Amino acid sequence: MLTAVAPTDPVGATAFSVPVAVPPLGRPAQLRLLAPVGSASTLVAQEIDTTPSTLTTLLLSKPAAGWRLTVRSRATGKVVDTRDGGATRGEVKVGWFGTDAKGAFLTNGSYDWTLSVTPADGVGAPVTASGTVALFGAAPARHDYIGGGDSVGDLLTLSSSGTLGFRQGSGKGTFSVNLGTSSGWTTTNKVVPFGDLSGDRCNDVLVRLTSGALRA
């Protein structure tokens, strides 16, 4: 730290000093974070042609040449998406759509991410940040019908009285009471839980009627 001293004025006023931050000689300033990393714990998937939900925000000490976001599935450990950004200075705000590299929605669930930011002047190592986010509103996990996209399988039931309903799974082998029930179903119908048939990001149900007709 150097001190700049202001000159005394002609009438003899007292001089004052102003501290000036100067990097140590021979040691260029490294890229660093100026504040704690702000990260989302949950994220809602968005279409590619819209604005992505903000995943993380970094405040940098100097300009960056670019950044790379790498996302891994917590369930499989595999990289499911990467995103690159260009030069920036000050704040880096990175969004994520909740899709894979081809733009297809990933399955709802937990994902680990790592962000690497490269200094524009090439001095020092990249700054990195990481975290875990719970993805919602993307592709439903198999057998997940209720619970807000918690990626836990639920149980489809058809009672002897013709009531169709779902029992929410806990992920620990237990299920809740029937939820979202509807009555008037023929008990001889074959009801099978299925995946998303219409592309609306909700799982569907196949029903084979006693007449042999198949409905979704």
PDB file of N, CA, C and O in Angstrom, residues 36 84 105 117 119 130 153 158 181 184 187 198-199 212:
ATOM      1  N   PRO A  36     -19.702 -13.362  -2.309  1.00  0.00           N
ATOM      2  CA  PRO A  36     -20.105 -14.774  -2.340  1.00  0.00           C
ATOM      3  C   PRO A  36     -20.912 -15.094  -3.597  1.00  0.00           C
ATOM      4  O   PRO A  36     -21.654 -14.247  -4.099  1.00  0.00           O
ATOM      5  N   ASP A  84     -21.390 -22.147 -23.164  1.00  0.00           N
ATOM      6  CA  ASP A  84     -20.253 -21.223 -23.199  1.00  0.00           C
ATOM      7  C   ASP A  84     -20.746 -19.793 -23.324  1.00  0.00           C
ATOM      8  O   ASP A  84     -21.757 -19.519 -23.992  1.00  0.00           O
ATOM      9  N   PHE A 105     -35.426 -31.480 -23.332  1.00  0.00           N
ATOM     10  CA  PHE A 105     -35.559 -31.332 -21.884  1.00  0.00           C
ATOM     11  C   PHE A 105     -35.001 -32.552 -21.153  1.00  0.00           C
ATOM     12  O   PHE A 105     -35.251 -33.694 -21.538  1.00  0.00           O
ATOM     13  N   VAL A 117     -14.544 -19.514 -15.198  1.00  0.00           N
ATOM     14  CA  VAL A 117     -14.437 -18.189 -15.821  1.00  0.00           C
ATOM     15  C   VAL A 117     -12.968 -17.868 -16.055  1.00  0.00           C
ATOM     16  O   VAL A 117     -12.156 -17.899 -15.127  1.00  0.00           O
ATOM     17  N   PRO A 119      -9.768 -15.388 -17.104  1.00  0.00           N
ATOM     18  CA  PRO A 119      -9.408 -13.963 -17.099  1.00  0.00           C
ATOM     19  C   PRO A 119      -9.076 -13.462 -18.502  1.00  0.00           C
ATOM     20  O   PRO A 119      -8.455 -14.164 -19.296  1.00  0.00           O
ATOM     21  N   SER A 130     -19.277 -23.889  -8.130  1.00  0.00           N
ATOM     22  CA  SER A 130     -20.015 -25.129  -8.346  1.00  0.00           C
ATOM     23  C   SER A 130     -21.199 -25.189  -7.395  1.00  0.00           C
ATOM     24  O   SER A 130     -21.274 -24.446  -6.409  1.00  0.00           O
ATOM     25  N   GLY A 153     -41.267 -42.022  -8.155  1.00  0.00           N
ATOM     26  CA  GLY A 153     -42.352 -42.776  -8.744  1.00  0.00           C
ATOM     27  C   GLY A 153     -43.582 -42.839  -7.854  1.00  0.00           C
ATOM     28  O   GLY A 153     -43.477 -42.963  -6.628  1.00  0.00           O
ATOM     29  N   LEU A 158     -56.609 -48.633  -9.094  1.00  0.00           N
ATOM     30  CA  LEU A 158     -58.002 -48.751  -9.540  1.00  0.00           C
ATOM     31  C   LEU A 158     -58.708 -49.669  -8.551  1.00  0.00           C
ATOM     32  O   LEU A 158     -58.413 -50.867  -8.478  1.00  0.00           O
ATOM     33  N   THR A 181     -58.366 -38.476  -7.139  1.00  0.00           N
ATOM     34  CA  THR A 181     -59.171 -39.619  -7.551  1.00  0.00           C
ATOM     35  C   THR A 181     -60.315 -39.218  -8.471  1.00  0.00           C
ATOM     36  O   THR A 181     -60.776 -38.072  -8.459  1.00  0.00           O
ATOM     37  N   GLY A 184     -66.198 -43.874 -11.389  1.00  0.00           N
ATOM     38  CA  GLY A 184     -66.948 -44.218 -12.583  1.00  0.00           C
ATOM     39  C   GLY A 184     -66.196 -45.057 -13.592  1.00  0.00           C
ATOM     40  O   GLY A 184     -66.670 -45.270 -14.707  1.00  0.00           O
ATOM     41  N   THR A 187     -64.068 -51.598 -13.750  1.00  0.00           N
ATOM     42  CA  THR A 187     -62.970 -52.308 -13.092  1.00  0.00           C
ATOM     43  C   THR A 187     -62.289 -53.327 -13.998  1.00  0.00           C
ATOM     44  O   THR A 187     -61.189 -53.794 -13.683  1.00  0.00           O
ATOM     45  N   SER A 198     -47.718 -36.768 -25.306  1.00  0.00           N
ATOM     46  CA  SER A 198     -48.121 -35.570 -26.043  1.00  0.00           C
ATOM     47  C   SER A 198     -47.078 -34.461 -26.056  1.00  0.00           C
ATOM     48  O   SER A 198     -47.260 -33.435 -26.716  1.00  0.00           O
ATOM     49  N   GLY A 199     -45.978 -34.635 -25.336  1.00  0.00           N
ATOM     50  CA  GLY A 199     -44.942 -33.610 -25.308  1.00  0.00           C
ATOM     51  C   GLY A 199     -45.248 -32.428 -24.408  1.00  0.00           C
ATOM     52  O   GLY A 199     -44.626 -31.367 -24.529  1.00  0.00           O
ATOM     53  N   GLY A 212     -61.606 -53.509 -26.218  1.00  0.00           N
ATOM     54  CA  GLY A 212     -60.341 -53.673 -26.925  1.00  0.00           C
ATOM     55  C   GLY A 212     -59.743 -52.358 -27.387  1.00  0.00           C
ATOM     56  O   GLY A 212     -58.605 -52.322 -27.860  1.00  0.00           O
TER      57      GLY A 212
END
